[in-house]
């Protein structure tokens, strides 16, 4: 039995929540390794809907769950989300949930800075969720972050906050914004310290113990690899590394612990926020995909941009994340289309290329080259066997496998957990 890393292979919103929940049945431990509460997962279990944005999806299954050091944690949101799930009947206590002691915290100063930057008329708009994720990661890299463990050392907290505000108040003066009194942040953290400290632990040590015991670990990613700070559509990306390799650093394990990488891949493409999107369909096709696929953000409610499947981008993410197999989701959304297109290459400056350029100008300047396939009128929704799928749908799936260079390990045909066809068990691959 091996450990599995789940990573989104597009711009997020690929349906990771359902797949992680489905895999949690087979796992002993579920770990979040990057991001914050800016990326939502929706789980539908026996008709009951659970919406998570920070807590690992395994909690709903009653599995041991860990928030790793690579995650930035908003302590107020943490307390609220725990309560929300508990109110839905989910058991959450320090035995089942651990938060890494060295995970950085998101503070009100981060949320405010994020919103101010995104709301400015001048400068580049990234399309962030304004939840303070980026500024919190900046402080982590700048070595001035307040971390979970700091809440347990109140005598030293003021000094650390003063050091943090030396930076932030200089920024605020430059933007003509009122400076923050350190006591304000102290009071803010004291409000929630008792709600998060009982969950604090040495996540790296726990994971080493679980691996020694032969437990199966599921590393749960948020967002998608095309939002990776290094390998995504920079600068229209998130503030952390999203590719599968981050699972090791963000959880506190060696790379040898990552046995199988499962890339969650939507059967078409969506994107939230600003940035390049070569196959975007601002027409009736895009409207069809958006309405039928219920393409609205779990966290923000923002409408997602929709377009055809981009095999160039997914193939590139297969390489950068070392994806062993994909979980193809939302195939059923394509039911009823007369024809379906797939981007198989780009044209750029008169040449045909098989990759997305790294530069902003290059990403904005590519034109998709499409192959067109016959659609299917039969229903794939709810299929649980290959034999239940329309013949044209199977042809579409097989062509995607060829184009991206990775097999389909799982195929999802609805939001319901059981509407899943397993070809390869990632834990046994």
CSV table of C-alpha atoms in Angstrom, one decimal:
chain,number,residue,atom,x,y,z
A,1,UNK,CA,0.0,0.0,0.0
A,2,UNK,CA,1.4,3.4,-0.9
A,3,UNK,CA,0.6,7.1,-0.2
A,4,UNK,CA,-1.3,9.2,-2.7
A,5,UNK,CA,-0.9,12.9,-3.5
A,6,UNK,CA,-4.0,14.6,-5.0
A,7,UNK,CA,-3.2,17.7,-7.1
A,8,UNK,CA,-5.4,19.7,-9.4
A,9,UNK,CA,-4.1,19.6,-13.0
A,10,UNK,CA,-5.8,22.8,-14.2
A,11,UNK,CA,-6.7,26.1,-12.5
A,12,UNK,CA,-8.5,24.5,-9.6
A,13,UNK,CA,-12.2,23.7,-9.2
A,14,UNK,CA,-11.6,20.3,-10.8
A,15,UNK,CA,-13.7,18.4,-8.4
A,16,UNK,CA,-11.0,17.5,-5.9
A,17,UNK,CA,-13.4,17.5,-2.9
A,18,UNK,CA,-15.4,14.5,-4.2
A,19,UNK,CA,-12.3,12.5,-5.2
A,20,UNK,CA,-10.5,13.2,-1.9
A,21,UNK,CA,-13.6,12.1,-0.1
A,22,UNK,CA,-13.9,9.0,-2.2
A,23,UNK,CA,-10.2,8.2,-1.6
A,24,UNK,CA,-10.5,8.9,2.1
A,25,UNK,CA,-12.5,5.7,2.4
A,26,UNK,CA,-9.3,3.9,1.5
A,27,UNK,CA,-6.9,6.1,3.5
A,28,UNK,CA,-6.0,6.2,7.2
A,29,UNK,CA,-4.7,9.8,7.3
A,30,UNK,CA,-5.6,12.9,5.2
A,31,UNK,CA,-3.2,15.8,5.1
A,32,UNK,CA,-3.6,19.4,3.6
A,33,UNK,CA,-0.2,20.6,2.5
A,34,UNK,CA,-0.6,24.1,0.9
A,35,UNK,CA,-3.0,27.0,0.4
A,36,UNK,CA,-5.4,28.4,2.8
A,37,UNK,CA,-9.2,28.9,3.1
A,38,UNK,CA,-9.3,30.4,-0.4
A,39,UNK,CA,-10.0,27.1,-2.2
A,40,UNK,CA,-13.3,25.3,-1.4
A,41,UNK,CA,-14.1,21.6,-1.6
A,42,UNK,CA,-17.7,20.4,-1.8
A,43,UNK,CA,-18.6,17.0,-0.6
A,44,UNK,CA,-22.0,15.3,-1.3
A,45,UNK,CA,-22.6,12.3,1.0
A,46,UNK,CA,-25.9,10.6,1.1
A,47,UNK,CA,-27.5,13.8,-0.3
A,48,UNK,CA,-26.0,15.9,2.4
A,49,UNK,CA,-23.7,18.7,1.3
A,50,UNK,CA,-20.5,19.7,3.2
A,51,UNK,CA,-18.5,22.7,2.2
A,52,UNK,CA,-14.9,22.9,3.4
A,53,UNK,CA,-12.3,25.5,2.6
A,54,UNK,CA,-9.5,24.9,5.2
A,55,UNK,CA,-10.1,21.6,7.0
A,56,UNK,CA,-9.1,18.4,5.3
A,57,UNK,CA,-11.9,16.5,3.6
A,58,UNK,CA,-11.1,13.3,5.5
A,59,UNK,CA,-12.7,14.8,8.6
A,60,UNK,CA,-16.2,14.1,7.2
A,61,UNK,CA,-15.2,10.5,6.9
A,62,UNK,CA,-13.9,10.4,10.5
A,63,UNK,CA,-10.3,9.9,9.3
A,64,UNK,CA,-7.3,11.3,11.1
A,65,UNK,CA,-6.7,14.7,9.5
A,66,UNK,CA,-3.7,17.1,9.5
A,67,UNK,CA,-3.3,20.7,8.4
A,68,UNK,CA,0.4,20.8,7.4
A,69,UNK,CA,3.0,23.5,7.8
A,70,UNK,CA,2.6,24.5,4.2
A,71,UNK,CA,-0.9,25.8,4.8
A,72,UNK,CA,-1.6,29.4,6.0
A,73,UNK,CA,-4.2,29.3,8.7
A,74,UNK,CA,-6.8,31.9,9.5
A,75,UNK,CA,-7.5,31.1,13.1
A,76,UNK,CA,-10.9,32.8,13.1
A,77,UNK,CA,-11.9,30.9,10.1
A,78,UNK,CA,-10.5,27.7,11.6
A,79,UNK,CA,-12.7,28.1,14.7
A,80,UNK,CA,-15.8,28.9,12.6
A,81,UNK,CA,-15.4,26.0,10.1
A,82,UNK,CA,-14.8,23.5,13.0
A,83,UNK,CA,-18.1,24.7,14.6
A,84,UNK,CA,-19.9,24.6,11.3
A,85,UNK,CA,-19.0,21.0,10.6
A,86,UNK,CA,-19.7,20.0,14.2
A,87,UNK,CA,-23.2,21.6,13.8
A,88,UNK,CA,-23.6,19.3,10.8
A,89,UNK,CA,-22.9,16.3,13.0
A,90,UNK,CA,-19.2,15.8,12.1
A,91,UNK,CA,-17.0,14.7,15.1
A,92,UNK,CA,-14.0,17.0,15.5
A,93,UNK,CA,-11.6,16.9,18.4
A,94,UNK,CA,-7.8,17.0,18.9
A,95,UNK,CA,-7.6,13.2,18.6
A,96,UNK,CA,-8.8,13.3,15.0
A,97,UNK,CA,-7.5,16.7,13.9
A,98,UNK,CA,-4.0,18.2,14.2
A,99,UNK,CA,-2.7,21.6,13.1
A,100,UNK,CA,1.0,21.9,12.5
A,101,UNK,CA,2.6,24.0,15.2
A,102,UNK,CA,4.7,25.8,12.6
A,103,UNK,CA,1.9,26.7,10.3
A,104,UNK,CA,1.8,30.5,9.7
A,105,UNK,CA,-1.3,32.5,10.6
A,106,UNK,CA,-3.5,34.8,8.5
A,107,UNK,CA,-4.3,38.0,10.4
A,108,UNK,CA,-6.7,40.9,9.9
A,109,UNK,CA,-3.7,42.9,8.6
A,110,UNK,CA,-3.2,40.4,5.8
A,111,UNK,CA,-6.9,40.4,4.8
A,112,UNK,CA,-7.0,44.2,4.7
A,113,UNK,CA,-3.8,44.5,2.7
A,114,UNK,CA,-5.1,41.9,0.2
A,115,UNK,CA,-8.3,43.7,-0.3
A,116,UNK,CA,-6.6,47.1,-0.7
A,117,UNK,CA,-4.2,45.9,-3.3
A,118,UNK,CA,-6.9,44.1,-5.3
A,119,UNK,CA,-9.2,47.1,-5.1
A,120,UNK,CA,-6.6,49.6,-6.4
A,121,UNK,CA,-7.3,51.2,-9.8
A,122,UNK,CA,-3.6,51.2,-10.7
A,123,UNK,CA,-1.5,48.1,-11.1
A,124,UNK,CA,-2.0,44.5,-12.0
A,125,UNK,CA,-5.2,42.7,-10.8
A,126,UNK,CA,-4.6,39.1,-10.0
A,127,UNK,CA,-8.2,38.1,-9.0
A,128,UNK,CA,-7.4,37.0,-5.5
A,129,UNK,CA,-10.1,36.0,-3.0
A,130,UNK,CA,-9.0,38.9,-0.8
A,131,UNK,CA,-8.7,36.5,2.2
A,132,UNK,CA,-5.1,37.5,3.1
A,133,UNK,CA,-3.4,34.4,1.6
A,134,UNK,CA,-0.8,36.2,-0.4
A,135,UNK,CA,0.3,38.7,2.3
A,136,UNK,CA,0.5,35.8,4.8
A,137,UNK,CA,2.8,33.9,2.6
A,138,UNK,CA,4.9,37.0,2.0
A,139,UNK,CA,5.4,37.3,5.8
A,140,UNK,CA,6.4,33.7,6.0
A,141,UNK,CA,9.1,34.1,3.4
A,142,UNK,CA,10.0,37.4,5.0
A,143,UNK,CA,10.6,35.5,8.3
A,144,UNK,CA,8.2,37.7,10.3
A,145,UNK,CA,5.1,35.4,10.4
A,146,UNK,CA,3.1,34.7,13.5
A,147,UNK,CA,2.8,30.9,13.7
A,148,UNK,CA,0.4,28.7,15.5
A,149,UNK,CA,3.0,27.9,18.2
A,150,UNK,CA,3.3,31.6,19.0
A,151,UNK,CA,-0.2,31.6,20.4
A,152,UNK,CA,1.0,29.3,23.2
A,153,UNK,CA,3.8,31.7,24.2
A,154,UNK,CA,1.9,34.8,25.1
A,155,UNK,CA,4.8,36.5,26.9
A,156,UNK,CA,6.8,36.6,23.6
A,157,UNK,CA,3.8,37.4,21.3
A,158,UNK,CA,3.9,41.2,21.6
A,159,UNK,CA,7.5,41.4,20.5
A,160,UNK,CA,6.8,39.2,17.5
A,161,UNK,CA,3.8,41.3,16.5
A,162,UNK,CA,5.8,44.5,16.8
A,163,UNK,CA,8.4,43.1,14.4
A,164,UNK,CA,5.6,42.1,12.0
A,165,UNK,CA,4.0,45.6,12.2
A,166,UNK,CA,7.4,47.3,11.6
A,167,UNK,CA,6.9,46.0,8.0
A,168,UNK,CA,3.1,46.4,7.7
A,169,UNK,CA,2.9,49.9,9.2
A,170,UNK,CA,5.6,51.1,6.8
A,171,UNK,CA,3.4,49.8,3.9
A,172,UNK,CA,0.3,51.4,5.4
A,173,UNK,CA,2.0,54.8,5.8
A,174,UNK,CA,3.1,54.6,2.1
A,175,UNK,CA,-0.5,53.9,1.1
A,176,UNK,CA,-1.9,56.6,3.3
A,177,UNK,CA,-3.7,54.1,5.6
A,178,UNK,CA,-4.0,54.3,9.4
A,179,UNK,CA,-1.3,52.3,11.2
A,180,UNK,CA,-2.2,49.4,13.4
A,181,UNK,CA,-1.6,49.3,17.1
A,182,UNK,CA,0.1,46.0,18.1
A,183,UNK,CA,-2.3,45.5,21.0
A,184,UNK,CA,-5.1,45.2,18.4
A,185,UNK,CA,-3.5,42.1,16.9
A,186,UNK,CA,-2.7,40.7,20.3
A,187,UNK,CA,-6.4,41.0,21.3
A,188,UNK,CA,-7.5,39.5,18.0
A,189,UNK,CA,-5.4,36.4,18.6
A,190,UNK,CA,-6.3,36.1,22.2
A,191,UNK,CA,-9.9,35.8,21.1
A,192,UNK,CA,-9.2,32.5,19.2
A,193,UNK,CA,-6.1,31.0,20.9
A,194,UNK,CA,-8.2,28.7,23.0
A,195,UNK,CA,-10.1,27.5,19.9
A,196,UNK,CA,-7.0,26.4,18.0
A,197,UNK,CA,-4.2,25.6,20.5
A,198,UNK,CA,-5.7,22.2,21.6
A,199,UNK,CA,-5.3,21.0,18.0
A,200,UNK,CA,-1.7,22.1,17.7
A,201,UNK,CA,0.9,19.3,17.2
A,202,UNK,CA,4.1,18.2,15.6
A,203,UNK,CA,2.7,17.1,12.2
A,204,UNK,CA,6.0,15.9,10.9
A,205,UNK,CA,6.5,13.6,13.8
A,206,UNK,CA,3.0,12.2,13.6
A,207,UNK,CA,3.4,11.5,9.9
A,208,UNK,CA,6.7,9.7,10.5
A,209,UNK,CA,5.0,7.5,13.1
A,210,UNK,CA,2.1,6.8,10.8
A,211,UNK,CA,4.4,5.8,7.9
A,212,UNK,CA,6.4,3.5,10.2
A,213,UNK,CA,3.1,1.8,11.1
A,214,UNK,CA,2.3,1.3,7.4
A,215,UNK,CA,-0.7,3.6,7.4
A,216,UNK,CA,-2.0,4.9,4.0
A,217,UNK,CA,-1.7,8.7,3.8
A,218,UNK,CA,-3.6,10.9,1.4
A,219,UNK,CA,-2.0,14.3,0.7
A,220,UNK,CA,-4.7,16.7,-0.3
A,221,UNK,CA,-3.9,19.7,-2.5
A,222,UNK,CA,-6.0,22.8,-3.0
A,223,UNK,CA,-6.4,24.9,-6.1
A,224,UNK,CA,-4.7,23.7,-9.3
A,225,UNK,CA,-1.1,23.3,-10.6
A,226,UNK,CA,-1.7,26.0,-13.2
A,227,UNK,CA,-1.9,28.4,-10.2
A,228,UNK,CA,1.5,27.3,-8.9
A,229,UNK,CA,3.8,30.2,-8.1
A,230,UNK,CA,6.6,28.8,-10.2
A,231,UNK,CA,4.9,26.6,-12.9
A,232,UNK,CA,1.6,28.4,-13.4
A,233,UNK,CA,0.4,31.3,-15.4
A,234,UNK,CA,2.5,33.8,-13.5
A,235,UNK,CA,1.8,36.4,-12.2
A,236,UNK,CA,-1.9,35.3,-12.3
A,237,UNK,CA,-1.2,32.6,-9.8
A,238,UNK,CA,-1.5,31.8,-6.1
A,239,UNK,CA,1.2,32.5,-3.5
A,240,UNK,CA,2.3,29.0,-2.9
A,241,UNK,CA,3.6,26.0,-4.8
A,242,UNK,CA,0.7,23.8,-5.8
A,243,UNK,CA,2.5,21.1,-7.8
A,244,UNK,CA,2.7,17.6,-6.2
A,245,UNK,CA,6.3,18.1,-5.0
A,246,UNK,CA,5.0,20.6,-2.5
A,247,UNK,CA,3.2,17.8,-0.6
A,248,UNK,CA,6.6,16.7,0.9
A,249,UNK,CA,7.7,20.2,2.0
A,250,UNK,CA,4.2,21.3,3.1
A,251,UNK,CA,3.6,18.2,5.2
A,252,UNK,CA,7.1,17.5,6.6
A,253,UNK,CA,7.9,14.3,4.9
A,254,UNK,CA,10.6,13.2,2.5
A,255,UNK,CA,9.9,12.9,-1.3
A,256,UNK,CA,10.1,9.1,-1.1
A,257,UNK,CA,6.8,9.2,0.9
A,258,UNK,CA,4.9,10.3,-2.2
A,259,UNK,CA,4.2,7.1,-4.0
A,260,UNK,CA,1.4,7.9,-6.5
A,261,UNK,CA,0.3,11.3,-7.8
A,262,UNK,CA,-3.3,11.6,-8.9
A,263,UNK,CA,-4.1,14.6,-11.1
A,264,UNK,CA,-7.7,15.7,-10.7
A,265,UNK,CA,-8.8,16.8,-14.2
A,266,UNK,CA,-12.1,18.3,-15.4
A,267,UNK,CA,-13.4,17.1,-18.8
A,268,UNK,CA,-13.5,20.7,-19.9
A,269,UNK,CA,-11.7,23.7,-18.5
A,270,UNK,CA,-12.6,26.5,-16.1
A,271,UNK,CA,-10.9,29.4,-14.4
A,272,UNK,CA,-11.8,31.9,-11.7
A,273,UNK,CA,-10.2,35.4,-11.7
A,274,UNK,CA,-7.8,37.1,-14.1
A,275,UNK,CA,-5.2,35.7,-16.4
A,276,UNK,CA,-4.8,33.8,-19.7
A,277,UNK,CA,-7.2,31.2,-20.7
A,278,UNK,CA,-6.5,30.0,-24.3
A,279,UNK,CA,-9.6,27.8,-24.8
A,280,UNK,CA,-12.1,30.1,-23.1
A,281,UNK,CA,-15.6,30.2,-24.7
A,282,UNK,CA,-17.3,33.5,-24.2
A,283,UNK,CA,-20.3,32.3,-26.1
A,284,UNK,CA,-23.2,29.9,-25.9
A,285,UNK,CA,-20.9,26.9,-25.4
A,286,UNK,CA,-19.3,28.7,-22.4
A,287,UNK,CA,-22.7,29.5,-21.0
A,288,UNK,CA,-23.9,25.9,-21.5
A,289,UNK,CA,-20.8,24.5,-19.6
A,290,UNK,CA,-21.2,27.1,-16.8
A,291,UNK,CA,-24.9,26.5,-16.3
A,292,UNK,CA,-24.9,22.7,-16.6
A,293,UNK,CA,-21.7,22.4,-14.5
A,294,UNK,CA,-22.9,24.8,-11.8
A,295,UNK,CA,-19.6,26.7,-12.2
A,296,UNK,CA,-19.6,29.1,-9.3
A,297,UNK,CA,-16.9,29.2,-6.7
A,298,UNK,CA,-17.5,27.4,-3.4
A,299,UNK,CA,-15.7,30.0,-1.3
A,300,UNK,CA,-16.5,33.3,-3.2
A,301,UNK,CA,-19.6,32.5,-5.3
A,302,UNK,CA,-17.7,34.0,-8.3
A,303,UNK,CA,-18.8,32.8,-11.7
A,304,UNK,CA,-16.2,30.6,-13.4
A,305,UNK,CA,-14.9,31.2,-16.9
A,306,UNK,CA,-15.5,28.1,-19.1
A,307,UNK,CA,-13.9,26.6,-22.1
A,308,UNK,CA,-12.9,23.5,-24.0
A,309,UNK,CA,-10.5,20.9,-22.6
A,310,UNK,CA,-6.9,22.1,-23.1
A,311,UNK,CA,-4.7,19.0,-23.5
A,312,UNK,CA,-1.5,21.1,-23.9
A,313,UNK,CA,-1.9,22.6,-20.4
A,314,UNK,CA,-2.8,19.3,-18.7
A,315,UNK,CA,0.1,17.5,-20.5
A,316,UNK,CA,2.5,20.1,-19.2
A,317,UNK,CA,1.1,19.7,-15.6
A,318,UNK,CA,1.4,15.9,-15.9
A,319,UNK,CA,5.2,16.5,-16.3
A,320,UNK,CA,5.7,19.2,-13.7
A,321,UNK,CA,3.7,17.3,-11.0
A,322,UNK,CA,4.9,13.8,-12.0
A,323,UNK,CA,1.2,12.8,-12.4
A,324,UNK,CA,0.9,9.0,-12.6
A,325,UNK,CA,-2.8,8.9,-13.4
A,326,UNK,CA,-5.8,11.3,-13.6
A,327,UNK,CA,-9.2,11.4,-12.1
A,328,UNK,CA,-11.4,12.7,-14.9
A,329,UNK,CA,-14.4,14.6,-13.5
A,330,UNK,CA,-17.6,16.2,-14.7
A,331,UNK,CA,-17.7,14.1,-17.9
A,332,UNK,CA,-21.5,14.2,-17.6
A,333,UNK,CA,-21.6,18.0,-18.2
A,334,UNK,CA,-20.7,17.3,-21.8
A,335,UNK,CA,-23.8,15.1,-22.3
A,336,UNK,CA,-26.0,16.5,-25.1
A,337,UNK,CA,-23.4,18.5,-27.1
A,338,UNK,CA,-23.4,18.0,-30.8
A,339,UNK,CA,-19.7,18.4,-31.0
A,340,UNK,CA,-16.8,18.7,-28.6
A,341,UNK,CA,-13.5,20.4,-29.1
A,342,UNK,CA,-10.1,19.7,-27.5
A,343,UNK,CA,-7.0,21.9,-27.8
A,344,UNK,CA,-4.1,19.8,-29.0
A,345,UNK,CA,-1.5,22.5,-29.7
A,346,UNK,CA,-1.0,26.2,-29.9
A,347,UNK,CA,0.0,28.6,-32.7
A,348,UNK,CA,2.4,31.3,-31.6
A,349,UNK,CA,4.2,33.8,-33.9
A,350,UNK,CA,3.4,31.6,-36.9
A,351,UNK,CA,4.7,28.4,-35.3
A,352,UNK,CA,2.9,25.4,-33.8
A,353,UNK,CA,4.0,24.7,-30.3
A,354,UNK,CA,3.1,22.0,-27.7
A,355,UNK,CA,3.6,24.0,-24.5
A,356,UNK,CA,2.4,27.2,-22.8
A,357,UNK,CA,5.1,29.9,-22.9
A,358,UNK,CA,6.3,31.1,-19.5
A,359,UNK,CA,6.0,34.9,-20.4
A,360,UNK,CA,2.9,37.0,-20.0
A,361,UNK,CA,3.1,38.0,-23.6
A,362,UNK,CA,3.5,34.5,-24.8
A,363,UNK,CA,0.6,33.2,-22.7
A,364,UNK,CA,-1.6,36.0,-23.9
A,365,UNK,CA,-0.5,35.5,-27.5
A,366,UNK,CA,-1.2,31.8,-28.1
A,367,UNK,CA,-4.0,30.6,-30.3
A,368,UNK,CA,-5.5,27.1,-29.7
A,369,UNK,CA,-5.4,24.4,-32.3
A,370,UNK,CA,-8.5,22.2,-32.0
A,371,UNK,CA,-9.5,18.7,-32.8
A,372,UNK,CA,-13.3,18.3,-33.1
A,373,UNK,CA,-15.1,15.2,-32.0
A,374,UNK,CA,-18.7,14.0,-32.3
A,375,UNK,CA,-20.7,14.5,-29.1
A,376,UNK,CA,-23.1,12.1,-27.5
A,377,UNK,CA,-26.8,12.4,-26.8
A,378,UNK,CA,-27.0,9.5,-24.4
A,379,UNK,CA,-26.6,10.1,-20.7
A,380,UNK,CA,-23.3,9.4,-18.9
A,381,UNK,CA,-24.4,11.0,-15.7
A,382,UNK,CA,-24.5,8.5,-12.9
A,383,UNK,CA,-22.5,5.8,-14.8
A,384,UNK,CA,-20.6,3.4,-12.5
A,385,UNK,CA,-19.2,1.0,-15.2
A,386,UNK,CA,-17.5,1.6,-18.5
A,387,UNK,CA,-20.3,-0.4,-20.1
A,388,UNK,CA,-22.8,2.3,-18.9
A,389,UNK,CA,-20.9,5.1,-20.8
A,390,UNK,CA,-21.9,6.2,-24.3
A,391,UNK,CA,-19.5,4.9,-27.0
A,392,UNK,CA,-18.5,8.5,-28.0
A,393,UNK,CA,-17.8,9.4,-24.4
A,394,UNK,CA,-15.4,6.5,-24.1
A,395,UNK,CA,-13.6,7.6,-27.4
A,396,UNK,CA,-13.3,11.1,-25.9
A,397,UNK,CA,-11.7,9.8,-22.7
A,398,UNK,CA,-9.3,7.6,-24.6
A,399,UNK,CA,-8.2,10.5,-26.8
A,400,UNK,CA,-7.6,12.6,-23.7
A,401,UNK,CA,-5.4,9.9,-22.3
A,402,UNK,CA,-3.3,9.8,-25.5
A,403,UNK,CA,-3.0,13.6,-25.6
A,404,UNK,CA,-1.9,14.2,-22.0
A,405,UNK,CA,0.3,11.1,-21.7
A,406,UNK,CA,-1.4,9.8,-18.6
A,407,UNK,CA,-4.1,7.1,-18.0
A,408,UNK,CA,-7.5,7.7,-16.4
A,409,UNK,CA,-7.4,6.1,-13.0
A,410,UNK,CA,-10.8,7.3,-11.9
A,411,UNK,CA,-13.8,8.6,-13.8
A,412,UNK,CA,-16.4,10.7,-12.1
A,413,UNK,CA,-19.9,11.0,-13.6
A,414,UNK,CA,-21.7,13.1,-11.0
A,415,UNK,CA,-21.1,14.9,-7.6
A,416,UNK,CA,-22.3,11.8,-5.8
A,417,UNK,CA,-19.6,9.7,-4.2
A,418,UNK,CA,-20.7,6.4,-5.6
A,419,UNK,CA,-20.9,7.6,-9.2
A,420,UNK,CA,-17.2,6.9,-9.8
A,421,UNK,CA,-15.6,4.3,-12.0
A,422,UNK,CA,-12.2,3.0,-10.7
A,423,UNK,CA,-9.8,1.8,-13.3
A,424,UNK,CA,-6.6,1.9,-11.1
A,425,UNK,CA,-6.6,2.0,-7.3
A,426,UNK,CA,-4.0,4.7,-6.5
A,427,UNK,CA,-3.2,3.2,-3.2
A,428,UNK,CA,-2.3,-0.1,-4.8
A,429,UNK,CA,-0.7,1.1,-8.0
